[in-house]
Amino acid sequence: MNVLITGNMGYVGPVVVRHLRRTMPDVRIYGYDKGFFGHCLTDAAVLPENDCDVQYFGDVRAFPDEILQQVDAVVMLAAISNDPMGASCEQVTDQINHLACADIARRAVACGVKRVVLASSCRMYGSAEGGARKETDALNPLTAYARSKVATEQALAALDPGNAILTSLRFSTACGMSPRLRLDLVLNDFVACALASGEITILSDGMPWRPLIDVEDMARSIEWALTRQADQGGQYVAVNVGAAEWNYQVRDLAEAVVRRVPGSRLSINADAPPDRRSYQVDFEKYRQIAPQHQPQVTLDQAIDRLKLGLERMHFSDANFRNSQFMRLKVLEAHIDGGRLTPDLNWTAQ
C-alpha cells in the first residue's frame, strides 16, 4: 500500500509515520508538508522524515494531481491546528482545513484512491451538557478550527465514494511525547509547567470536561482507518476516537500531573472567566467497530513519557509559552521575520 500523509511534519505526523513503519512494514509512505514547523524538533536524534520513502514540500491549497495518482490511501493531517491559531487566521483556517482537504478528498476518489482518512476533532461538540456526546448528537462548534472540521466532514459525507472507504476520525484533544512536541495542549502544558516552574496554574475554575488521547493511540486509529473493512462503520463513517476513561475535568488532569512530578503544586485562578469549551464524549461506537485498535496508553503513562522526554531535553524554560513549542508563536515569528505572508505562503528569501 502507498500512503500519502499531508501535514506529516507537525506534532502528530512523525508519530503516525513511525507507527505505520512498525505495524505495516510493507507500506510505502509519501509525506507532503509546507514545512512551517520542520525546525521545531524535540528529543529527536534524527530527522523523523527519514522514515518516509518520499517527502514532498508544498501547500495543500495547491496540491498536485500527480501525487494522488501514485498512492492508494490519503491521510489528511494538514491543518491550522488549534483555537488560537484559528482565531488569528480564520480565513486561512477555512482554506486549509476545509476547502483544501475537501478538494483533495474529492480528487483522490476521482483518481481511484481507495482510502481517505481525515483527522477530525471532538472540538465540534463545543459546549455540551447532559452527558457524553455521541456521533448522532447535535454539533456546537465554537471556534474557526471546529467549524472547519464540521465543514470538511460534511463535504466527505456528501461525496460518492465509489469503491473507496472514507473515515473521519473525531479525535479527542491530543497529548503525549513527539519528535515535534507541542506545549499548547492542555496536558502537555501542565507537565511543562510542573517541570519548569514547579507550579501548574489553571486559568479557569478547572471544571470544564476534556476528552484526551495520546498521539500513539491516534496513530493506532489511523492504522485502523487504513485497513478497516466497509462493514466496520460503512463506506463513510465519522467516529469519536478515544476511550471513556479519558474523559477528564481539567482540574483532574492537573492533579494527576502533580502526583507524577514530585515537588510540583497546583493553583487555580478562581477569578478567571469560565471556559465554555466543555464536553464529554461517548466512544462506544469506536469500541464496537475498532476492537483491535483501542487506546492503550494510560494517563499516567502519557505524563511519564512527557516528563522523561522533557527531562532528556534538559527542559527548564518557564517562559515556554513564548517559544517555538507554541505553534502560533512559530507562525508569528515566520510572518514577523518576512518568511511567511499573512495568508501563510512562503516568501522568496
Coordinates of C-alpha atoms in Angstrom, one line a residue:
M1 CA 0.0 0.0 0.0
N2 CA 1.2 3.5 -0.9
V3 CA 0.1 6.0 1.7
L4 CA 0.2 9.8 1.4
I5 CA 0.2 11.8 4.7
T6 CA -0.4 15.5 4.4
G7 CA 0.9 17.6 7.3
N8 CA 3.4 14.9 8.2
M9 CA 5.9 17.3 9.7
G10 CA 3.8 18.5 12.6
Y11 CA 3.1 17.1 16.1
V12 CA 1.2 14.0 15.2
G13 CA 2.7 13.1 11.8
P14 CA 6.1 11.8 13.0
V15 CA 4.4 9.5 15.5
V16 CA 2.0 8.2 12.8
V17 CA 4.8 7.5 10.3
R18 CA 6.8 5.7 13.0
H19 CA 3.8 3.6 13.9
L20 CA 3.0 2.6 10.4
R21 CA 6.6 1.7 9.8
R22 CA 6.4 -0.7 12.8
T23 CA 2.9 -2.2 12.1
M24 CA 2.7 -2.1 8.3
P25 CA 6.3 -2.8 7.2
D26 CA 5.4 -3.1 3.5
V27 CA 3.7 0.3 3.3
R28 CA 5.3 3.0 1.2
I29 CA 4.9 6.4 2.8
Y30 CA 4.7 9.7 1.0
G31 CA 4.9 12.9 3.1
Y32 CA 3.6 16.2 2.0
D33 CA 4.1 19.3 4.1
K34 CA 4.7 23.0 3.8
G35 CA 7.4 22.9 6.5
F36 CA 6.2 25.6 8.9
F37 CA 7.3 23.5 11.9
G38 CA 10.1 21.5 10.3
H39 CA 12.7 23.1 12.5
C40 CA 10.8 22.5 15.8
L41 CA 12.4 19.2 16.7
T42 CA 12.3 17.9 20.2
D43 CA 14.2 14.9 21.6
A44 CA 14.9 13.7 18.1
A45 CA 18.2 12.1 17.2
V46 CA 17.5 12.0 13.5
L47 CA 15.0 13.8 11.2
P48 CA 11.7 12.0 11.6
E49 CA 11.1 12.2 7.8
N50 CA 13.8 9.7 7.3
D51 CA 11.0 7.2 8.0
C52 CA 9.2 8.4 4.8
D53 CA 10.0 6.9 1.5
V54 CA 9.3 10.2 -0.3
Q55 CA 9.0 13.7 1.2
Y56 CA 7.3 16.4 -0.8
F57 CA 7.2 20.1 0.2
G58 CA 4.1 22.1 -0.8
D59 CA 0.8 23.7 0.1
V60 CA -2.4 21.6 0.3
R61 CA -4.1 24.6 -1.3
A62 CA -2.2 23.8 -4.5
F63 CA -2.0 20.1 -4.3
P64 CA -0.8 18.3 -7.5
D65 CA -2.8 15.5 -9.1
E66 CA 0.2 13.5 -10.0
I67 CA 0.9 12.6 -6.4
L68 CA -2.6 11.2 -6.0
Q69 CA -2.0 9.0 -9.0
Q70 CA 0.9 7.3 -7.1
V71 CA -1.0 6.4 -3.9
D72 CA -3.7 4.0 -2.6
A73 CA -4.6 6.0 0.5
V74 CA -4.6 9.6 1.8
V75 CA -4.3 10.6 5.4
M76 CA -5.1 14.3 5.9
L77 CA -3.3 15.7 8.9
A78 CA -2.5 19.1 7.4
A79 CA -4.4 21.8 9.3
I80 CA -4.2 25.1 11.2
S81 CA -4.3 23.1 14.3
N82 CA -5.7 24.9 17.4
D83 CA -8.1 27.5 18.5
P84 CA -5.7 30.5 19.0
M85 CA -4.2 29.9 15.5
G86 CA -7.7 29.6 14.0
A87 CA -8.8 32.8 15.7
S88 CA -5.7 34.6 14.4
C89 CA -6.0 33.2 10.8
E90 CA -9.8 32.4 10.4
Q91 CA -10.0 32.7 6.6
V92 CA -6.8 30.8 6.1
T93 CA -8.0 28.1 8.5
D94 CA -11.1 27.6 6.3
Q95 CA -8.9 27.5 3.2
I96 CA -6.5 24.9 4.6
N97 CA -8.6 22.8 7.0
H98 CA -11.8 22.7 5.0
L99 CA -11.6 23.8 1.3
A100 CA -8.2 22.2 0.6
C101 CA -9.0 19.0 2.4
A102 CA -12.4 18.6 0.7
D103 CA -10.8 19.2 -2.7
I104 CA -8.0 16.7 -2.1
A105 CA -10.6 14.1 -0.9
R106 CA -12.8 14.7 -4.0
R107 CA -9.8 14.4 -6.4
A108 CA -8.5 11.4 -4.6
V109 CA -11.7 9.5 -5.0
A110 CA -11.8 10.5 -8.7
C111 CA -8.3 9.3 -9.1
G112 CA -9.2 5.9 -7.7
V113 CA -7.6 6.2 -4.3
K114 CA -9.2 3.5 -2.1
R115 CA -9.0 5.1 1.3
V116 CA -9.3 8.7 2.6
V117 CA -8.7 9.4 6.3
L118 CA -9.5 12.8 7.8
A119 CA -8.0 13.9 11.2
S120 CA -11.2 15.5 12.5
S121 CA -12.0 16.6 16.1
C122 CA -14.3 16.2 19.0
R123 CA -13.9 20.0 19.4
M124 CA -17.0 20.2 17.1
Y125 CA -19.2 19.4 20.2
G126 CA -18.1 22.7 21.6
S127 CA -20.1 23.3 24.8
A128 CA -22.3 20.3 25.6
E129 CA -24.3 19.5 28.8
G130 CA -26.3 16.4 29.5
G131 CA -23.9 13.6 29.2
A132 CA -21.3 12.3 26.8
R133 CA -21.7 13.3 23.2
K134 CA -22.4 10.6 20.6
E135 CA -21.8 10.9 16.8
T136 CA -25.6 11.4 16.3
D137 CA -25.8 14.3 18.7
A138 CA -26.0 17.9 17.6
L139 CA -22.8 19.7 16.9
N140 CA -21.9 23.1 18.5
P141 CA -18.6 24.3 17.1
L142 CA -17.4 27.4 18.9
T143 CA -14.2 28.2 17.0
A144 CA -12.9 28.6 13.5
Y145 CA -10.9 25.3 13.9
A146 CA -14.0 23.4 15.0
R147 CA -16.2 24.9 12.2
S148 CA -13.6 23.9 9.6
K149 CA -13.7 20.3 10.8
V150 CA -17.5 20.2 10.6
A151 CA -17.5 21.6 7.1
T152 CA -14.9 19.1 5.9
E153 CA -16.8 16.2 7.4
Q154 CA -19.9 17.4 5.6
A155 CA -18.0 17.5 2.3
L156 CA -16.7 14.0 2.8
A157 CA -20.2 12.7 3.7
A158 CA -21.6 14.2 0.5
L159 CA -19.1 12.5 -1.8
D160 CA -20.0 9.5 -3.9
P161 CA -17.3 7.2 -2.6
G162 CA -17.4 4.7 -5.4
N163 CA -15.2 1.8 -4.2
A164 CA -13.4 4.0 -1.7
I165 CA -13.6 3.8 2.1
L166 CA -13.7 7.2 3.8
T167 CA -13.1 7.8 7.5
S168 CA -13.4 10.9 9.7
L169 CA -11.6 10.3 13.0
R170 CA -13.1 12.7 15.6
F171 CA -10.0 12.8 17.8
S172 CA -10.0 13.8 21.4
T173 CA -7.6 16.5 22.5
A174 CA -4.1 15.3 21.7
C175 CA -1.4 14.8 24.2
G176 CA 1.9 12.9 24.6
M177 CA 5.5 13.0 23.6
S178 CA 6.5 13.5 19.9
P179 CA 9.7 14.4 17.9
R180 CA 7.9 17.7 17.3
L181 CA 6.4 18.4 20.7
R182 CA 3.6 21.0 21.1
L183 CA 3.1 22.6 24.5
D184 CA -0.1 24.4 23.5
L185 CA -2.2 21.4 24.5
V186 CA -3.6 21.1 28.0
L187 CA -1.8 18.0 29.4
N188 CA 1.5 18.8 27.7
D189 CA 1.3 22.4 29.1
F190 CA 0.7 21.1 32.6
V191 CA 3.7 18.8 32.5
A192 CA 5.9 21.5 31.2
C193 CA 4.7 23.9 33.9
A194 CA 5.4 21.4 36.6
L195 CA 8.9 20.8 35.4
A196 CA 9.9 24.3 34.5
S197 CA 8.4 26.3 37.4
G198 CA 7.1 23.7 39.9
E199 CA 3.6 25.2 39.7
I200 CA 0.6 24.5 37.5
T201 CA -1.8 27.4 37.3
I202 CA -5.2 26.7 35.8
L203 CA -6.7 29.8 34.1
S204 CA -10.2 28.8 34.7
D205 CA -12.2 27.1 37.5
G206 CA -10.8 23.8 36.4
M207 CA -14.3 22.3 35.9
P208 CA -14.5 22.0 32.1
W209 CA -14.5 18.5 30.7
R210 CA -12.0 17.4 28.1
P211 CA -11.6 14.0 26.4
L212 CA -7.9 13.3 25.7
I213 CA -5.9 10.8 23.6
D214 CA -2.2 10.1 23.4
V215 CA -0.6 10.6 20.0
E216 CA 0.4 6.9 20.0
D217 CA -3.2 6.0 20.2
M218 CA -4.1 8.5 17.4
A219 CA -1.6 6.7 15.2
R220 CA -3.2 3.4 16.1
S221 CA -6.6 4.6 15.0
I222 CA -5.2 5.8 11.7
E223 CA -3.8 2.4 11.1
W224 CA -7.4 1.1 11.7
A225 CA -8.8 3.6 9.2
L226 CA -6.3 2.4 6.6
T227 CA -7.1 -1.2 7.0
R228 CA -10.8 -1.4 8.1
Q229 CA -13.5 -3.0 6.0
A230 CA -16.7 -1.3 4.9
D231 CA -18.7 -3.4 7.4
Q232 CA -16.8 -1.6 10.2
G233 CA -18.9 1.6 10.1
G234 CA -19.8 1.8 6.4
Q235 CA -18.1 3.2 3.3
Y236 CA -18.1 6.6 5.1
V237 CA -18.0 6.9 8.8
A238 CA -17.4 9.7 11.3
V239 CA -16.4 8.3 14.7
N240 CA -15.3 9.6 18.0
V241 CA -11.8 8.3 18.8
G242 CA -10.8 7.8 22.4
A243 CA -11.8 5.9 25.5
A244 CA -14.4 6.6 28.2
E245 CA -11.8 6.6 30.9
W246 CA -10.0 9.5 29.2
N247 CA -12.9 12.0 29.8
Y248 CA -11.4 14.2 32.4
Q249 CA -12.1 17.6 34.0
V250 CA -9.2 20.0 33.6
R251 CA -8.6 20.1 37.3
D252 CA -8.2 16.2 37.4
L253 CA -5.6 16.4 34.7
A254 CA -3.6 19.0 36.7
E255 CA -3.8 16.9 39.9
A256 CA -2.6 13.8 38.0
V257 CA 0.5 15.7 36.8
V258 CA 1.2 17.0 40.4
R259 CA 1.1 13.3 41.6
R260 CA 3.6 12.3 38.9
V261 CA 6.0 15.2 39.1
P262 CA 7.5 15.4 42.7
G263 CA 7.7 18.9 44.2
S264 CA 5.1 20.5 41.9
R265 CA 1.9 22.2 43.1
L266 CA -1.4 23.4 41.7
S267 CA -3.1 26.7 41.9
I268 CA -6.5 27.6 40.4
N269 CA -7.4 31.1 39.3
A270 CA -10.9 31.3 40.8
D271 CA -11.5 34.7 39.3
A272 CA -10.9 33.6 35.7
P273 CA -13.8 33.6 33.3
P274 CA -15.4 30.3 32.7
D275 CA -14.2 28.2 29.7
R276 CA -17.2 27.4 27.5
R277 CA -15.4 24.6 25.8
S278 CA -16.6 21.8 28.0
Y279 CA -17.8 18.4 26.8
Q280 CA -17.7 14.7 27.5
V281 CA -17.6 12.2 24.6
D282 CA -19.1 8.8 24.1
F283 CA -16.7 6.3 22.4
E284 CA -18.9 3.3 22.3
K285 CA -19.1 3.2 18.5
Y286 CA -15.3 3.2 18.2
R287 CA -15.1 0.5 20.7
Q288 CA -17.5 -1.7 18.7
I289 CA -16.1 -1.1 15.2
A290 CA -12.4 -1.0 16.1
P291 CA -12.0 -3.5 18.9
Q292 CA -8.4 -4.3 17.9
H293 CA -7.3 -0.7 17.8
Q294 CA -8.5 0.7 21.1
P295 CA -6.4 3.3 23.1
Q296 CA -3.7 1.6 25.2
V297 CA -1.8 4.5 26.7
T298 CA -2.9 5.4 30.3
L299 CA -2.9 9.0 31.6
D300 CA 0.0 8.2 34.0
Q301 CA 2.0 6.7 31.1
A302 CA 1.4 9.8 28.9
I303 CA 2.5 12.0 31.8
D304 CA 5.6 9.9 32.5
R305 CA 6.6 9.8 28.8
L306 CA 6.3 13.6 28.6
K307 CA 8.3 14.1 31.7
L308 CA 11.0 11.8 30.5
G309 CA 11.2 13.4 27.1
L310 CA 11.3 16.9 28.5
E311 CA 14.0 15.9 31.0
R312 CA 16.1 14.4 28.3
M313 CA 15.9 17.8 26.6
H314 CA 17.0 19.5 29.8
F315 CA 13.8 21.5 29.6
S316 CA 13.6 24.3 32.1
D317 CA 12.0 27.3 30.2
A318 CA 9.4 28.8 32.4
N319 CA 8.6 31.2 29.6
F320 CA 7.9 28.4 27.1
R321 CA 4.5 29.9 26.1
N322 CA 6.6 32.4 24.1
S323 CA 8.7 29.8 22.5
Q324 CA 8.6 27.5 19.4
F325 CA 6.7 25.0 21.5
M326 CA 3.7 27.1 20.8
R327 CA 2.6 26.7 17.2
L328 CA 1.0 30.2 16.9
K329 CA 4.3 31.8 18.1
V330 CA 6.2 29.9 15.3
L331 CA 3.8 31.3 12.6
E332 CA 4.0 34.8 14.1
A333 CA 7.8 34.6 14.1
H334 CA 7.8 33.5 10.4
I335 CA 5.5 36.4 9.5
D336 CA 7.4 39.0 11.6
G337 CA 10.7 37.8 10.0
G338 CA 9.3 38.2 6.5
R339 CA 9.4 34.5 5.8
L340 CA 5.7 34.0 5.6
T341 CA 2.9 36.2 4.2
P342 CA -0.1 36.8 6.4
D343 CA -2.0 34.2 4.3
L344 CA 0.7 31.7 5.2
N345 CA 2.7 31.4 1.9
W346 CA 6.4 31.4 2.0
T347 CA 8.1 34.5 0.6
A348 CA 11.1 34.5 -1.7
Q349 CA 14.1 35.0 0.5

